């Protein structure tokens, strides 16, 4: 089984775009501004961390992993002086619901997909996975629309995978900046765009690049060496393994059903430019 063919990876590829609407939809940015947050990145850091409470920049830097500490500290803890975590979370959920209602096909019925993803999320193990654990505690009203139920379950699943990816990266000797550089070197994301969006200075990026060259992970042109390819493969294999609990919970046939239901919706989001390609997440059109 290749890294990309692993069912945990295939499920993520199919479902991640449904979650990722939150990062690109104007409804979400407008809602964050309406509750008092200042700028896109304050919305991003506060919105993604809101289920954990008024968490500070040190913890968010560690959990989000790929961002420069200075980037995070420009947004937190100041965000919590403008809006409470409860208000941020409520506005984010309401905005995502509106964004999906606009962005998805009018005849899209997410009832079955929501049920499958909720079942998968219920199988997550949350040890050493703070973001996934935080989002797993978010409760929606009983009458929540299936599209919002599907989004929340997709969010738990992606943060579960993301927390595991951080564990895998650290276990293989990569810090957040090095992980970003090696991920960019795979061609899945644009290195310059990642450097800027994650808040790293050119000096910090170059220093980390020199270190990776010295370790034989990348060559002087910034491309992965054979050792670097093996390292990235090992990280992704570990990530898939750590993301396997929801897949085991669903079982083979239900996983395939979830992928079949989610993939056309995700393709629609790319085809209508709701999500750009390429993107900093590194997720492609399924």
Short mmCIF file of C-alpha atoms in Angstrom, two decimals:
data_model
loop_
_atom_site.label_atom_id
_atom_site.label_comp_id
_atom_site.label_asym_id
_atom_site.label_seq_id
_atom_site.Cartn_x
_atom_site.Cartn_y
_atom_site.Cartn_z
CA UNK A 1 0.00 0.00 0.00
CA UNK A 2 1.40 3.42 -0.96
CA UNK A 3 1.16 6.48 1.26
CA UNK A 4 -1.48 8.06 -0.98
CA UNK A 5 -3.58 4.90 -1.29
CA UNK A 6 -3.92 4.37 2.47
CA UNK A 7 -7.62 4.66 3.39
CA UNK A 8 -6.87 7.24 6.09
CA UNK A 9 -5.14 9.43 3.51
CA UNK A 10 -7.89 8.93 0.94
CA UNK A 11 -10.55 9.84 3.49
CA UNK A 12 -8.65 13.00 4.40
CA UNK A 13 -8.24 13.99 0.74
CA UNK A 14 -11.97 13.56 0.12
CA UNK A 15 -13.17 15.31 3.29
CA UNK A 16 -10.57 18.02 4.00
CA UNK A 17 -11.92 20.51 1.41
CA UNK A 18 -15.29 20.52 3.19
CA UNK A 19 -13.52 21.66 6.33
CA UNK A 20 -11.20 24.05 4.49
CA UNK A 21 -14.05 26.30 3.38
CA UNK A 22 -13.61 27.95 6.77
CA UNK A 23 -10.27 29.42 5.68
CA UNK A 24 -11.41 30.95 2.41
CA UNK A 25 -15.09 31.89 2.71
CA UNK A 26 -15.84 35.62 3.05
CA UNK A 27 -18.69 34.82 5.44
CA UNK A 28 -16.19 33.57 8.02
CA UNK A 29 -13.92 36.61 7.75
CA UNK A 30 -16.90 38.94 7.99
CA UNK A 31 -18.27 37.13 11.05
CA UNK A 32 -14.92 37.36 12.82
CA UNK A 33 -14.76 41.09 12.17
CA UNK A 34 -18.32 41.48 13.41
CA UNK A 35 -17.41 40.05 16.83
CA UNK A 36 -14.39 42.35 17.06
CA UNK A 37 -11.41 40.36 15.78
CA UNK A 38 -8.81 42.36 13.88
CA UNK A 39 -7.61 40.89 10.60
CA UNK A 40 -7.58 37.49 8.95
CA UNK A 41 -4.84 35.88 11.03
CA UNK A 42 -6.38 36.89 14.33
CA UNK A 43 -9.57 35.26 13.06
CA UNK A 44 -7.64 32.16 12.03
CA UNK A 45 -5.74 31.62 15.27
CA UNK A 46 -8.63 32.52 17.56
CA UNK A 47 -11.22 30.66 15.50
CA UNK A 48 -9.29 27.43 15.24
CA UNK A 49 -8.29 27.47 18.91
CA UNK A 50 -11.61 28.75 20.32
CA UNK A 51 -12.87 25.37 21.65
CA UNK A 52 -9.82 25.28 23.95
CA UNK A 53 -10.69 28.57 25.64
CA UNK A 54 -8.54 31.70 25.94
CA UNK A 55 -5.33 29.86 25.11
CA UNK A 56 -2.07 31.78 24.76
CA UNK A 57 0.44 32.03 21.90
CA UNK A 58 2.91 29.48 23.26
CA UNK A 59 0.36 26.66 23.28
CA UNK A 60 -1.08 27.63 19.89
CA UNK A 61 2.41 27.80 18.33
CA UNK A 62 3.08 24.30 19.61
CA UNK A 63 -0.24 22.88 18.44
CA UNK A 64 -0.44 24.61 15.05
CA UNK A 65 3.25 23.72 14.64
CA UNK A 66 4.19 25.36 11.32
CA UNK A 67 3.81 29.02 12.30
CA UNK A 68 6.52 31.39 13.47
CA UNK A 69 6.03 32.28 17.15
CA UNK A 70 6.07 35.99 16.29
CA UNK A 71 3.18 35.48 13.87
CA UNK A 72 1.03 33.84 16.54
CA UNK A 73 1.90 36.35 19.25
CA UNK A 74 0.65 39.21 17.08
CA UNK A 75 -2.82 37.69 17.31
CA UNK A 76 -2.91 36.03 20.73
CA UNK A 77 -3.70 36.68 23.51
CA UNK A 78 -4.97 40.04 22.22
CA UNK A 79 -7.86 38.34 20.39
CA UNK A 80 -9.48 37.43 23.69
CA UNK A 81 -9.64 41.11 24.68
CA UNK A 82 -11.84 41.74 21.63
CA UNK A 83 -14.08 38.65 21.80
CA UNK A 84 -14.56 35.69 24.11
CA UNK A 85 -13.80 32.16 22.86
CA UNK A 86 -17.52 31.37 23.15
CA UNK A 87 -18.44 34.30 20.89
CA UNK A 88 -15.71 33.47 18.39
CA UNK A 89 -16.80 29.84 18.18
CA UNK A 90 -20.50 30.68 17.82
CA UNK A 91 -19.84 33.21 15.06
CA UNK A 92 -17.55 30.77 13.24
CA UNK A 93 -20.10 27.95 13.24
CA UNK A 94 -22.89 30.21 12.04
CA UNK A 95 -20.69 31.64 9.28
CA UNK A 96 -19.50 28.22 8.10
CA UNK A 97 -23.10 27.06 7.86
CA UNK A 98 -23.97 30.04 5.67
CA UNK A 99 -20.82 29.63 3.58
CA UNK A 100 -21.53 25.97 2.85
CA UNK A 101 -25.16 26.74 2.02
CA UNK A 102 -23.90 29.17 -0.62
CA UNK A 103 -20.89 27.20 -1.89
CA UNK A 104 -22.26 23.67 -2.18
CA UNK A 105 -24.73 22.58 -4.88
CA UNK A 106 -28.32 23.50 -4.04
CA UNK A 107 -29.43 19.86 -4.22
CA UNK A 108 -26.59 18.55 -2.01
CA UNK A 109 -27.90 16.29 0.76
CA UNK A 110 -25.25 15.76 3.42
CA UNK A 111 -27.40 13.74 5.82
CA UNK A 112 -25.75 10.38 5.20
CA UNK A 113 -22.25 11.88 4.96
CA UNK A 114 -22.75 13.68 8.27
CA UNK A 115 -23.80 10.43 9.94
CA UNK A 116 -20.77 8.57 8.59
CA UNK A 117 -18.30 11.30 9.55
CA UNK A 118 -19.80 11.62 13.03
CA UNK A 119 -19.42 7.87 13.49
CA UNK A 120 -15.80 8.07 12.33
CA UNK A 121 -15.08 11.00 14.65
CA UNK A 122 -16.55 9.01 17.51
CA UNK A 123 -13.79 6.47 16.97
CA UNK A 124 -10.95 8.97 17.38
CA UNK A 125 -8.46 8.48 20.17
CA UNK A 126 -7.60 11.87 21.68
CA UNK A 127 -4.46 11.12 23.68
CA UNK A 128 -1.83 13.79 22.89
CA UNK A 129 -4.28 15.36 20.41
CA UNK A 130 -5.39 18.66 22.00
CA UNK A 131 -6.95 20.31 18.93
CA UNK A 132 -9.00 17.27 18.00
CA UNK A 133 -10.05 16.81 21.62
CA UNK A 134 -11.14 20.44 21.85
CA UNK A 135 -13.26 20.28 18.71
CA UNK A 136 -14.76 16.95 19.77
CA UNK A 137 -16.32 18.77 22.72
CA UNK A 138 -18.21 21.25 20.54
CA UNK A 139 -21.93 20.59 20.68
CA UNK A 140 -24.38 21.63 17.97
CA UNK A 141 -28.13 22.12 18.44
CA UNK A 142 -30.24 19.03 17.80
CA UNK A 143 -31.74 20.73 14.75
CA UNK A 144 -28.38 21.66 13.20
CA UNK A 145 -28.37 21.29 9.41
CA UNK A 146 -26.56 18.17 8.13
CA UNK A 147 -24.02 20.36 6.31
CA UNK A 148 -22.88 21.88 9.64
CA UNK A 149 -22.86 18.45 11.29
CA UNK A 150 -20.69 17.16 8.45
CA UNK A 151 -18.36 20.17 8.75
CA UNK A 152 -17.88 19.73 12.49
CA UNK A 153 -17.19 16.00 12.16
CA UNK A 154 -14.77 16.71 9.30
CA UNK A 155 -13.05 19.25 11.54
CA UNK A 156 -12.59 16.73 14.35
CA UNK A 157 -11.19 14.22 11.86
CA UNK A 158 -8.75 16.67 10.26
CA UNK A 159 -7.50 17.98 13.62
CA UNK A 160 -7.09 14.38 14.78
CA UNK A 161 -4.98 13.68 11.70
CA UNK A 162 -3.16 16.99 12.10
CA UNK A 163 -2.28 16.36 15.73
CA UNK A 164 -0.93 12.97 14.69
CA UNK A 165 1.06 14.59 11.89
CA UNK A 166 2.73 16.88 14.41
CA UNK A 167 3.61 13.87 16.56
CA UNK A 168 5.03 12.07 13.52
CA UNK A 169 7.07 15.08 12.44
CA UNK A 170 8.60 15.59 15.88
CA UNK A 171 9.33 11.88 16.19
CA UNK A 172 11.26 12.07 12.90
CA UNK A 173 13.36 15.03 14.01
CA UNK A 174 11.52 17.91 12.34
CA UNK A 175 10.46 21.12 14.01
CA UNK A 176 7.61 23.20 12.62
CA UNK A 177 9.75 25.24 10.23
CA UNK A 178 11.67 22.21 8.96
CA UNK A 179 8.43 20.33 8.46
CA UNK A 180 7.11 23.24 6.39
CA UNK A 181 10.24 23.38 4.25
CA UNK A 182 10.28 19.65 3.55
CA UNK A 183 6.55 19.66 2.85
CA UNK A 184 7.04 22.50 0.36
CA UNK A 185 9.92 20.58 -1.23
CA UNK A 186 7.49 17.79 -2.16
CA UNK A 187 5.81 20.21 -4.58
CA UNK A 188 2.44 20.01 -2.83
CA UNK A 189 2.71 23.65 -1.71
CA UNK A 190 4.65 26.71 -2.79
CA UNK A 191 7.62 27.36 -0.50
CA UNK A 192 7.62 31.14 -0.80
CA UNK A 193 3.89 31.31 -0.14
CA UNK A 194 4.25 29.06 2.90
CA UNK A 195 7.16 31.12 4.25
CA UNK A 196 5.17 34.33 4.02
CA UNK A 197 1.85 32.95 5.23
CA UNK A 198 3.45 31.16 8.19
CA UNK A 199 5.36 34.27 9.22
CA UNK A 200 8.96 33.10 8.83
CA UNK A 201 11.62 35.62 7.88
CA UNK A 202 13.93 34.90 4.96
CA UNK A 203 16.79 34.57 7.43
CA UNK A 204 14.92 31.99 9.53
CA UNK A 205 13.91 30.05 6.41
CA UNK A 206 17.46 30.06 5.03
CA UNK A 207 18.96 29.01 8.37
CA UNK A 208 16.61 26.03 8.57
CA UNK A 209 17.31 25.19 4.93
CA UNK A 210 21.06 25.15 5.59
CA UNK A 211 20.47 22.81 8.52
CA UNK A 212 18.43 20.45 6.34
CA UNK A 213 21.13 20.52 3.66
CA UNK A 214 23.68 19.59 6.31
CA UNK A 215 21.50 16.66 7.36
CA UNK A 216 21.24 15.49 3.75
CA UNK A 217 17.49 16.02 3.64
CA UNK A 218 17.47 18.60 0.83
CA UNK A 219 20.07 19.54 -1.78
CA UNK A 220 21.48 23.00 -2.46
CA UNK A 221 18.60 23.73 -4.85
CA UNK A 222 16.07 23.04 -2.09
CA UNK A 223 14.90 19.73 -3.54
CA UNK A 224 14.43 16.60 -1.46
CA UNK A 225 17.29 14.14 -1.63
CA UNK A 226 16.72 10.39 -1.57
CA UNK A 227 17.09 10.58 2.20
CA UNK A 228 14.63 13.49 2.28
CA UNK A 229 12.08 11.58 0.24
CA UNK A 230 12.45 8.63 2.60
CA UNK A 231 12.01 10.96 5.58
CA UNK A 232 8.85 12.54 4.19
CA UNK A 233 7.47 9.12 3.29
CA UNK A 234 8.14 7.90 6.82
CA UNK A 235 6.37 10.94 8.29
CA UNK A 236 3.33 10.42 6.07
CA UNK A 237 3.23 6.69 6.79
CA UNK A 238 3.26 7.44 10.51
CA UNK A 239 0.57 10.08 10.02
CA UNK A 240 -1.65 7.57 8.23
CA UNK A 241 -1.08 4.99 10.94
CA UNK A 242 -1.93 7.48 13.67
CA UNK A 243 -5.08 8.49 11.76
CA UNK A 244 -6.34 4.93 11.37
CA UNK A 245 -8.69 4.72 14.36
CA UNK A 246 -11.60 6.48 12.58
CA UNK A 247 -11.07 4.26 9.53
CA UNK A 248 -11.20 1.11 11.66
CA UNK A 249 -14.34 2.43 13.33
CA UNK A 250 -16.10 2.92 10.00
CA UNK A 251 -14.91 -0.27 8.39
CA UNK A 252 -13.89 -0.79 4.77
CA UNK A 253 -17.27 -0.36 3.10
CA UNK A 254 -18.38 2.68 5.08
CA UNK A 255 -15.03 4.38 4.42
CA UNK A 256 -15.53 3.91 0.71
CA UNK A 257 -19.09 5.23 1.01
CA UNK A 258 -17.90 8.33 2.88
CA UNK A 259 -15.23 8.98 0.24
CA UNK A 260 -17.75 8.52 -2.57
CA UNK A 261 -20.15 10.98 -0.95
CA UNK A 262 -17.55 13.61 -0.01
CA UNK A 263 -15.33 13.64 -3.10
CA UNK A 264 -17.86 15.17 -5.54
CA UNK A 265 -18.65 17.94 -3.05
CA UNK A 266 -14.94 18.65 -2.58
CA UNK A 267 -14.36 18.68 -6.33
CA UNK A 268 -17.19 21.17 -6.66
CA UNK A 269 -15.48 23.49 -4.16
CA UNK A 270 -12.28 23.43 -6.21
CA UNK A 271 -14.06 23.74 -9.54
CA UNK A 272 -15.96 26.82 -8.37
CA UNK A 273 -12.76 28.36 -6.88
CA UNK A 274 -14.12 28.34 -3.34
CA UNK A 275 -10.80 26.72 -2.45
CA UNK A 276 -7.66 27.69 -4.39
CA UNK A 277 -5.34 25.20 -5.99
CA UNK A 278 -2.56 24.99 -4.96
CA UNK A 279 -3.18 25.99 -1.35
CA UNK A 280 -1.09 26.23 1.85
CA UNK A 281 -2.84 23.12 3.22
CA UNK A 282 -1.40 20.94 0.47
CA UNK A 283 -4.70 19.24 -0.26
CA UNK A 284 -5.57 18.64 -3.90
CA UNK A 285 -8.71 18.06 -5.89
CA UNK A 286 -9.89 14.51 -5.07
#
